[in-house]
Amino acid sequence: MSMHASRERVRHAVYLVDPGPLGAPLIMFLERLTGMSTAECVEMVRRIPSLIFVCDDPQEANELVARLRELKALAVVRPTDRPLKEGSAPVDAPRASGQRLFDALMTLLGLVQIGIGIFWWMEGRLLAGAAGVLLGLVVAAYFTYRFPRD
């Protein structure tokens, strides 16, 4: 068997390596392409890199990659005899401890601002007091909500 004949039989796998910002259109495209359910396509998008299709023709595989690029997703073509390890991409790292400290300090500053707003209100500066309390509540609520729970 010649080298040329064996090369013709190589199949080409298309792997999704970055789903991009357009989640819903990408999932709908994957549903039409693969015939899988929505839940299966969502899992495919979460497990990066993931095998999404196998083509016999390299041109067909490259056209599929171009279509995914139109959806702002990134895909690569690999011969099926050299697959990518699926789901091996690193998961987003948790926020650094410096971020936790920042969130805690901002929550504390929001609480201090509430106290200052109450003080201004009691001094008769009603508008400044109301604005100070409102600002303090918003800041304290936002950074308390954002504070990591782990």
CSV table of N, CA and C in Angstrom, one decimal:
chain,number,residue,atom,x,y,z
A,1,MET,N,0.9,-1.2,0.0
A,1,MET,CA,0.0,0.0,0.0
A,1,MET,C,0.9,1.2,0.0
A,2,SER,N,0.6,2.2,-0.9
A,2,SER,CA,1.4,3.4,-1.0
A,2,SER,C,1.1,4.4,0.1
A,3,MET,N,2.0,5.3,0.3
A,3,MET,CA,1.8,6.4,1.3
A,3,MET,C,0.6,7.2,1.0
A,4,HIS,N,0.5,7.5,-0.4
A,4,HIS,CA,-0.6,8.3,-0.8
A,4,HIS,C,-2.0,7.7,-0.5
A,5,ALA,N,-2.1,6.4,-0.7
A,5,ALA,CA,-3.4,5.7,-0.5
A,5,ALA,C,-3.7,5.7,1.0
A,6,SER,N,-2.7,5.6,1.9
A,6,SER,CA,-3.0,5.6,3.3
A,6,SER,C,-3.4,7.0,3.8
A,7,ARG,N,-2.9,8.0,3.1
A,7,ARG,CA,-3.2,9.4,3.5
A,7,ARG,C,-4.6,9.7,3.2
A,8,GLU,N,-5.1,9.2,2.1
A,8,GLU,CA,-6.5,9.4,1.7
A,8,GLU,C,-7.5,8.9,2.7
A,9,ARG,N,-7.2,7.9,3.5
A,9,ARG,CA,-8.1,7.3,4.4
A,9,ARG,C,-8.1,7.9,5.8
A,10,VAL,N,-7.2,8.9,6.0
A,10,VAL,CA,-7.1,9.6,7.3
A,10,VAL,C,-8.4,10.4,7.4
A,11,ARG,N,-9.0,10.3,8.5
A,11,ARG,CA,-10.2,11.1,8.9
A,11,ARG,C,-9.7,12.3,9.7
A,12,HIS,N,-10.6,13.3,9.7
A,12,HIS,CA,-10.2,14.6,10.3
A,12,HIS,C,-11.2,14.9,11.4
A,13,ALA,N,-10.7,15.1,12.6
A,13,ALA,CA,-11.6,15.5,13.7
A,13,ALA,C,-11.5,17.0,13.9
A,14,VAL,N,-12.7,17.5,14.2
A,14,VAL,CA,-12.8,19.0,14.5
A,14,VAL,C,-13.1,19.1,16.0
A,15,TYR,N,-12.2,19.8,16.6
A,15,TYR,CA,-12.3,20.1,18.1
A,15,TYR,C,-12.6,21.5,18.4
A,16,LEU,N,-13.6,21.7,19.2
A,16,LEU,CA,-13.9,23.1,19.7
A,16,LEU,C,-12.9,23.4,20.9
A,17,VAL,N,-12.1,24.5,20.7
A,17,VAL,CA,-11.2,24.8,21.7
A,17,VAL,C,-11.5,26.1,22.5
A,18,ASP,N,-12.4,26.9,21.9
A,18,ASP,CA,-12.8,28.1,22.6
A,18,ASP,C,-14.2,28.4,22.1
A,19,PRO,N,-15.3,28.3,23.0
A,19,PRO,CA,-16.6,28.5,22.5
A,19,PRO,C,-17.0,30.0,22.1
A,20,GLY,N,-16.2,30.9,22.6
A,20,GLY,CA,-16.4,32.3,22.3
A,20,GLY,C,-17.6,32.9,23.0
A,21,PRO,N,-18.0,34.1,22.7
A,21,PRO,CA,-19.1,34.8,23.5
A,21,PRO,C,-20.5,34.5,23.0
A,22,LEU,N,-20.7,33.9,21.9
A,22,LEU,CA,-22.0,33.6,21.4
A,22,LEU,C,-22.5,32.2,21.7
A,23,GLY,N,-22.9,32.0,23.0
A,23,GLY,CA,-23.3,30.7,23.5
A,23,GLY,C,-24.5,30.1,22.8
A,24,ALA,N,-25.6,30.8,22.8
A,24,ALA,CA,-26.8,30.2,22.3
A,24,ALA,C,-26.8,29.9,20.8
A,25,PRO,N,-26.3,30.8,19.9
A,25,PRO,CA,-26.1,30.4,18.5
A,25,PRO,C,-25.2,29.2,18.3
A,26,LEU,N,-24.1,29.2,19.0
A,26,LEU,CA,-23.2,28.1,18.9
A,26,LEU,C,-23.9,26.7,19.3
A,27,ILE,N,-24.6,26.7,20.4
A,27,ILE,CA,-25.3,25.5,20.8
A,27,ILE,C,-26.3,25.1,19.8
A,28,MET,N,-27.1,26.0,19.2
A,28,MET,CA,-28.0,25.7,18.2
A,28,MET,C,-27.4,25.1,17.0
A,29,PHE,N,-26.2,25.7,16.6
A,29,PHE,CA,-25.5,25.1,15.5
A,29,PHE,C,-25.0,23.7,15.8
A,30,LEU,N,-24.5,23.5,17.0
A,30,LEU,CA,-24.0,22.1,17.3
A,30,LEU,C,-25.2,21.1,17.3
A,31,GLU,N,-26.3,21.6,17.8
A,31,GLU,CA,-27.5,20.7,17.8
A,31,GLU,C,-27.8,20.2,16.3
A,32,ARG,N,-27.8,21.2,15.4
A,32,ARG,CA,-28.1,20.9,14.0
A,32,ARG,C,-27.0,20.0,13.4
A,33,LEU,N,-25.8,20.3,13.8
A,33,LEU,CA,-24.6,19.6,13.2
A,33,LEU,C,-24.6,18.1,13.7
A,34,THR,N,-24.7,17.9,15.0
A,34,THR,CA,-24.5,16.6,15.6
A,34,THR,C,-25.8,15.8,15.8
A,35,GLY,N,-26.9,16.5,15.9
A,35,GLY,CA,-28.2,15.8,16.2
A,35,GLY,C,-28.3,15.5,17.6
A,36,MET,N,-27.5,16.0,18.5
A,36,MET,CA,-27.5,15.8,19.9
A,36,MET,C,-28.5,16.7,20.6
A,37,SER,N,-28.9,16.4,21.8
A,37,SER,CA,-29.8,17.3,22.6
A,37,SER,C,-29.1,18.6,23.0
A,38,THR,N,-29.9,19.5,23.5
A,38,THR,CA,-29.4,20.8,23.9
A,38,THR,C,-28.4,20.6,25.1
A,39,ALA,N,-28.9,19.7,26.1
A,39,ALA,CA,-28.0,19.4,27.2
A,39,ALA,C,-26.7,18.8,26.9
A,40,GLU,N,-26.7,17.9,25.9
A,40,GLU,CA,-25.4,17.3,25.4
A,40,GLU,C,-24.5,18.4,24.8
A,41,CYS,N,-25.1,19.3,24.0
A,41,CYS,CA,-24.3,20.3,23.3
A,41,CYS,C,-23.8,21.3,24.3
A,42,VAL,N,-24.6,21.6,25.4
A,42,VAL,CA,-24.1,22.5,26.4
A,42,VAL,C,-22.9,21.9,27.1
A,43,GLU,N,-23.0,20.6,27.4
A,43,GLU,CA,-21.9,19.9,28.0
A,43,GLU,C,-20.6,19.9,27.1
A,44,MET,N,-20.9,19.7,25.8
A,44,MET,CA,-19.8,19.7,24.9
A,44,MET,C,-19.1,21.1,24.9
A,45,VAL,N,-19.8,22.2,25.0
A,45,VAL,CA,-19.2,23.5,25.0
A,45,VAL,C,-18.5,23.7,26.3
A,46,ARG,N,-18.9,23.2,27.4
A,46,ARG,CA,-18.3,23.3,28.7
A,46,ARG,C,-17.0,22.5,28.8
A,47,ARG,N,-16.9,21.4,28.2
A,47,ARG,CA,-15.8,20.5,28.2
A,47,ARG,C,-14.8,20.8,27.1
A,48,ILE,N,-13.9,21.6,27.3
A,48,ILE,CA,-13.0,22.2,26.3
A,48,ILE,C,-11.6,21.6,26.5
A,49,PRO,N,-10.9,21.2,25.4
A,49,PRO,CA,-11.4,21.0,24.1
A,49,PRO,C,-12.3,19.8,23.9
A,50,SER,N,-13.3,19.9,23.0
A,50,SER,CA,-14.2,18.8,22.8
A,50,SER,C,-14.3,18.4,21.4
A,51,LEU,N,-14.4,17.1,21.1
A,51,LEU,CA,-14.6,16.6,19.7
A,51,LEU,C,-16.0,16.9,19.3
A,52,ILE,N,-16.2,17.7,18.2
A,52,ILE,CA,-17.6,18.0,17.8
A,52,ILE,C,-18.0,17.3,16.5
A,53,PHE,N,-17.0,16.9,15.7
A,53,PHE,CA,-17.4,16.3,14.4
A,53,PHE,C,-16.2,15.6,13.8
A,54,VAL,N,-16.4,14.5,13.1
A,54,VAL,CA,-15.3,13.8,12.3
A,54,VAL,C,-15.7,13.9,10.9
A,55,CYS,N,-14.8,14.3,10.0
A,55,CYS,CA,-15.0,14.4,8.6
A,55,CYS,C,-14.0,13.5,7.8
A,56,ASP,N,-14.5,13.0,6.7
A,56,ASP,CA,-13.6,12.2,5.8
A,56,ASP,C,-12.8,13.1,5.0
A,57,ASP,N,-13.3,14.3,4.7
A,57,ASP,CA,-12.6,15.2,3.8
A,57,ASP,C,-12.0,16.4,4.5
A,58,PRO,N,-10.7,16.7,4.3
A,58,PRO,CA,-10.1,17.8,5.1
A,58,PRO,C,-10.8,19.2,4.7
A,59,GLN,N,-11.2,19.3,3.5
A,59,GLN,CA,-11.9,20.5,3.1
A,59,GLN,C,-13.2,20.7,3.8
A,60,GLU,N,-13.9,19.7,4.0
A,60,GLU,CA,-15.2,19.7,4.8
A,60,GLU,C,-14.9,20.2,6.3
A,61,ALA,N,-13.8,19.6,6.8
A,61,ALA,CA,-13.4,20.0,8.2
A,61,ALA,C,-13.0,21.5,8.3
A,62,ASN,N,-12.3,21.9,7.3
A,62,ASN,CA,-11.9,23.4,7.3
A,62,ASN,C,-13.1,24.3,7.1
A,63,GLU,N,-14.1,23.8,6.3
A,63,GLU,CA,-15.3,24.6,6.1
A,63,GLU,C,-16.1,24.7,7.5
A,64,LEU,N,-16.1,23.6,8.2
A,64,LEU,CA,-16.7,23.6,9.5
A,64,LEU,C,-16.0,24.6,10.5
A,65,VAL,N,-14.7,24.6,10.5
A,65,VAL,CA,-13.9,25.5,11.3
A,65,VAL,C,-14.2,26.9,10.9
A,66,ALA,N,-14.4,27.2,9.6
A,66,ALA,CA,-14.7,28.6,9.2
A,66,ALA,C,-16.1,29.0,9.6
A,67,ARG,N,-17.0,28.0,9.6
A,67,ARG,CA,-18.4,28.3,10.1
A,67,ARG,C,-18.4,28.6,11.6
A,68,LEU,N,-17.6,27.9,12.3
A,68,LEU,CA,-17.5,28.1,13.8
A,68,LEU,C,-16.8,29.5,14.0
A,69,ARG,N,-15.9,29.9,13.2
A,69,ARG,CA,-15.2,31.2,13.3
A,69,ARG,C,-16.2,32.3,13.1
A,70,GLU,N,-17.2,32.1,12.2
A,70,GLU,CA,-18.3,33.1,12.0
A,70,GLU,C,-19.1,33.2,13.3
A,71,LEU,N,-19.2,32.2,14.1
A,71,LEU,CA,-19.9,32.2,15.4
A,71,LEU,C,-19.0,32.7,16.5
A,72,LYS,N,-17.8,33.2,16.1
A,72,LYS,CA,-16.8,33.7,17.1
A,72,LYS,C,-16.3,32.6,18.0
A,73,ALA,N,-16.3,31.3,17.5
A,73,ALA,CA,-15.8,30.2,18.3
A,73,ALA,C,-14.5,29.8,17.6
A,74,LEU,N,-13.6,29.2,18.3
A,74,LEU,CA,-12.3,28.7,17.8
A,74,LEU,C,-12.3,27.2,17.8
A,75,ALA,N,-12.0,26.6,16.6
A,75,ALA,CA,-11.9,25.2,16.5
A,75,ALA,C,-10.7,24.8,15.7
A,76,VAL,N,-10.2,23.6,15.9
A,76,VAL,CA,-9.0,23.1,15.2
A,76,VAL,C,-9.3,21.8,14.5
A,77,VAL,N,-8.6,21.5,13.5
A,77,VAL,CA,-8.7,20.2,12.8
A,77,VAL,C,-7.5,19.4,13.1
A,78,ARG,N,-7.7,18.1,13.5
A,78,ARG,CA,-6.6,17.2,13.7
A,78,ARG,C,-6.9,15.9,13.1
A,79,PRO,N,-5.9,15.2,12.6
A,79,PRO,CA,-6.1,13.8,12.1
A,79,PRO,C,-6.7,13.0,13.3
A,80,THR,N,-7.5,12.0,13.0
A,80,THR,CA,-8.1,11.2,14.1
A,80,THR,C,-7.1,10.3,14.8
A,81,ASP,N,-6.0,10.1,14.1
A,81,ASP,CA,-4.9,9.3,14.7
A,81,ASP,C,-4.1,10.1,15.7
A,82,ARG,N,-4.3,11.4,15.7
A,82,ARG,CA,-3.6,12.3,16.7
A,82,ARG,C,-4.6,13.2,17.4
A,83,PRO,N,-5.4,12.6,18.3
A,83,PRO,CA,-6.5,13.3,18.9
A,83,PRO,C,-6.0,14.3,20.0
A,84,LEU,N,-6.8,15.3,20.3
A,84,LEU,CA,-6.6,16.1,21.4
A,84,LEU,C,-7.2,15.4,22.6
A,85,LYS,N,-6.6,15.7,23.8
A,85,LYS,CA,-7.2,15.1,25.0
A,85,LYS,C,-8.4,16.0,25.4
A,86,GLU,N,-9.6,15.4,25.3
A,86,GLU,CA,-10.8,16.1,25.6
A,86,GLU,C,-10.9,16.6,27.1
A,87,GLY,N,-11.4,17.8,27.3
A,87,GLY,CA,-11.7,18.3,28.6
A,87,GLY,C,-10.4,18.6,29.4
A,88,SER,N,-9.3,18.8,28.7
A,88,SER,CA,-8.0,19.0,29.4
A,88,SER,C,-7.6,20.5,29.6
A,89,ALA,N,-8.5,21.4,29.2
A,89,ALA,CA,-8.2,22.8,29.4
A,89,ALA,C,-8.3,23.2,30.8
A,90,PRO,N,-7.4,24.1,31.3
A,90,PRO,CA,-7.5,24.5,32.7
A,90,PRO,C,-8.7,25.2,33.0
A,91,VAL,N,-9.3,25.0,34.2
A,91,VAL,CA,-10.5,25.7,34.6
A,91,VAL,C,-10.0,27.1,35.1
A,92,ASP,N,-10.9,28.0,35.0
A,92,ASP,CA,-10.6,29.4,35.5
A,92,ASP,C,-10.2,29.3,37.0
A,93,ALA,N,-9.1,29.9,37.3
A,93,ALA,CA,-8.5,29.9,38.6
A,93,ALA,C,-9.4,30.7,39.6
A,94,PRO,N,-9.5,30.3,40.8
A,94,PRO,CA,-10.3,31.2,41.7
A,94,PRO,C,-9.6,32.5,41.9
A,95,ARG,N,-10.4,33.5,42.4
A,95,ARG,CA,-9.9,34.8,42.6
A,95,ARG,C,-8.8,34.8,43.6
A,96,ALA,N,-7.8,35.6,43.4
A,96,ALA,CA,-6.7,35.7,44.3
A,96,ALA,C,-7.1,36.2,45.7
A,97,SER,N,-6.3,35.9,46.7
A,97,SER,CA,-6.6,36.4,48.0
A,97,SER,C,-6.6,37.9,48.1
A,98,GLY,N,-5.8,38.6,47.3
A,98,GLY,CA,-5.9,40.0,47.2
A,98,GLY,C,-7.2,40.6,46.8
A,99,GLN,N,-7.9,39.8,46.0
A,99,GLN,CA,-9.3,40.2,45.6
A,99,GLN,C,-10.2,40.1,46.7
A,100,ARG,N,-10.1,39.0,47.5
A,100,ARG,CA,-10.9,38.8,48.7
A,100,ARG,C,-10.7,40.0,49.7
A,101,LEU,N,-9.5,40.4,49.9
A,101,LEU,CA,-9.2,41.5,50.8
A,101,LEU,C,-9.8,42.8,50.3
A,102,PHE,N,-9.7,43.0,49.0
A,102,PHE,CA,-10.3,44.2,48.4
A,102,PHE,C,-11.8,44.2,48.6
A,103,ASP,N,-12.5,43.1,48.4
A,103,ASP,CA,-13.9,43.0,48.5
A,103,ASP,C,-14.3,43.3,50.0
A,104,ALA,N,-13.5,42.7,50.9
A,104,ALA,CA,-13.8,42.9,52.4
A,104,ALA,C,-13.6,44.4,52.7
A,105,LEU,N,-12.6,45.1,52.2
A,105,LEU,CA,-12.4,46.5,52.5
A,105,LEU,C,-13.5,47.3,51.9
A,106,MET,N,-13.9,47.0,50.7
A,106,MET,CA,-15.0,47.8,50.1
A,106,MET,C,-16.3,47.6,50.9
A,107,THR,N,-16.6,46.4,51.4
A,107,THR,CA,-17.7,46.2,52.2
A,107,THR,C,-17.7,47.1,53.5
A,108,LEU,N,-16.5,47.1,54.1
A,108,LEU,CA,-16.3,47.9,55.3
A,108,LEU,C,-16.5,49.4,55.0
A,109,LEU,N,-15.9,49.8,53.9
A,109,LEU,CA,-16.1,51.2,53.5
A,109,LEU,C,-17.5,51.6,53.3
A,110,GLY,N,-18.3,50.7,52.7
A,110,GLY,CA,-19.7,50.9,52.5
A,110,GLY,C,-20.4,51.1,53.8
A,111,LEU,N,-20.1,50.2,54.8
A,111,LEU,CA,-20.7,50.3,56.1
A,111,LEU,C,-20.3,51.6,56.8
A,112,VAL,N,-19.1,52.1,56.7
A,112,VAL,CA,-18.6,53.3,57.2
A,112,VAL,C,-19.4,54.5,56.6
A,113,GLN,N,-19.6,54.4,55.3
A,113,GLN,CA,-20.4,55.4,54.5
A,113,GLN,C,-21.8,55.5,55.0
A,114,ILE,N,-22.4,54.4,55.4
A,114,ILE,CA,-23.7,54.4,56.0
A,114,ILE,C,-23.7,55.2,57.3
A,115,GLY,N,-22.7,55.0,58.1
A,115,GLY,CA,-22.6,55.7,59.4
A,115,GLY,C,-22.4,57.2,59.1
A,116,ILE,N,-21.6,57.6,58.2
A,116,ILE,CA,-21.4,59.0,57.8
A,116,ILE,C,-22.6,59.6,57.3
A,117,GLY,N,-23.4,58.9,56.5
A,117,GLY,CA,-24.6,59.4,56.0
A,117,GLY,C,-25.6,59.7,57.1
A,118,ILE,N,-25.7,58.8,58.1
A,118,ILE,CA,-26.6,59.0,59.2
A,118,ILE,C,-26.2,60.2,60.0
A,119,PHE,N,-24.8,60.3,60.2
A,119,PHE,CA,-24.3,61.5,60.9
A,119,PHE,C,-24.7,62.8,60.2
A,120,TRP,N,-24.6,62.8,58.9
A,120,TRP,CA,-24.9,64.0,58.1
A,120,TRP,C,-26.4,64.3,58.3
A,121,TRP,N,-27.2,63.3,58.2
A,121,TRP,CA,-28.7,63.4,58.4
A,121,TRP,C,-29.0,64.1,59.7
A,122,MET,N,-28.4,63.6,60.8
A,122,MET,CA,-28.6,64.1,62.1
A,122,MET,C,-28.2,65.5,62.3
A,123,GLU,N,-27.2,66.0,61.5
A,123,GLU,CA,-26.7,67.3,61.5
A,123,GLU,C,-27.6,68.3,60.7
A,124,GLY,N,-28.6,67.7,60.1
A,124,GLY,CA,-29.5,68.5,59.3
A,124,GLY,C,-29.2,68.6,57.8
A,125,ARG,N,-28.2,68.0,57.4
A,125,ARG,CA,-27.9,68.0,55.9
A,125,ARG,C,-28.6,66.7,55.3
A,126,LEU,N,-29.9,66.9,55.1
A,126,LEU,CA,-30.7,65.8,54.7
A,126,LEU,C,-30.3,65.2,53.4
A,127,LEU,N,-30.1,66.0,52.4
A,127,LEU,CA,-29.8,65.5,51.0
A,127,LEU,C,-28.4,64.7,51.1
A,128,ALA,N,-27.4,65.3,51.7
A,128,ALA,CA,-26.1,64.7,51.8
A,128,ALA,C,-26.3,63.4,52.6
A,129,GLY,N,-27.1,63.4,53.7
A,129,GLY,CA,-27.2,62.2,54.5
A,129,GLY,C,-27.9,61.1,53.7
A,130,ALA,N,-29.0,61.5,53.0
A,130,ALA,CA,-29.7,60.4,52.3
A,130,ALA,C,-28.8,59.8,51.2
A,131,ALA,N,-28.1,60.7,50.5
A,131,ALA,CA,-27.2,60.2,49.4
A,131,ALA,C,-26.1,59.4,50.0
A,132,GLY,N,-25.6,59.7,51.1
A,132,GLY,CA,-24.5,59.0,51.8
A,132,GLY,C,-25.0,57.6,52.2
A,133,VAL,N,-26.2,57.5,52.8
A,133,VAL,CA,-26.7,56.2,53.2
A,133,VAL,C,-27.0,55.4,52.0
A,134,LEU,N,-27.6,55.9,51.0
A,134,LEU,CA,-27.9,55.2,49.8
A,134,LEU,C,-26.6,54.6,49.1
A,135,LEU,N,-25.6,55.5,49.0
A,135,LEU,CA,-24.3,55.1,48.4
A,135,LEU,C,-23.7,53.9,49.3
A,136,GLY,N,-23.7,54.1,50.6
A,136,GLY,CA,-23.1,53.1,51.5
A,136,GLY,C,-23.9,51.8,51.3
A,137,LEU,N,-25.2,51.8,51.2
A,137,LEU,CA,-26.0,50.6,51.1
A,137,LEU,C,-25.6,49.9,49.8
A,138,VAL,N,-25.5,50.6,48.7
A,138,VAL,CA,-25.2,50.0,47.4
A,138,VAL,C,-23.8,49.4,47.4
A,139,VAL,N,-22.8,50.1,47.9
A,139,VAL,CA,-21.5,49.6,47.9
A,139,VAL,C,-21.4,48.4,48.8
A,140,ALA,N,-21.9,48.4,50.0
A,140,ALA,CA,-21.9,47.3,51.0
A,140,ALA,C,-22.6,46.1,50.4
A,141,ALA,N,-23.8,46.3,49.8
A,141,ALA,CA,-24.6,45.2,49.3
A,141,ALA,C,-23.8,44.6,48.1
A,142,TYR,N,-23.3,45.4,47.2
A,142,TYR,CA,-22.6,44.8,46.0
A,142,TYR,C,-21.4,44.0,46.4
A,143,PHE,N,-20.5,44.6,47.2
A,143,PHE,CA,-19.3,43.8,47.6
A,143,PHE,C,-19.5,42.7,48.5
A,144,THR,N,-20.6,42.7,49.3
A,144,THR,CA,-21.0,41.6,50.1
A,144,THR,C,-21.5,40.4,49.2
A,145,TYR,N,-22.3,40.8,48.2
A,145,TYR,CA,-22.8,39.8,47.3
A,145,TYR,C,-21.6,39.2,46.5
A,146,ARG,N,-20.7,40.0,46.1
A,146,ARG,CA,-19.6,39.6,45.2
A,146,ARG,C,-18.5,38.8,46.0
A,147,PHE,N,-18.5,38.9,47.3
A,147,PHE,CA,-17.5,38.3,48.2
A,147,PHE,C,-17.6,36.8,48.0
A,148,PRO,N,-16.4,36.1,47.7
A,148,PRO,CA,-16.4,34.6,47.5
A,148,PRO,C,-16.9,33.9,48.7
A,149,ARG,N,-17.6,32.8,48.5
A,149,ARG,CA,-18.2,32.1,49.6
A,149,ARG,C,-17.5,30.8,49.9
A,150,ASP,N,-16.3,30.6,49.3
A,150,ASP,CA,-15.5,29.4,49.5
A,150,ASP,C,-14.6,29.5,50.7
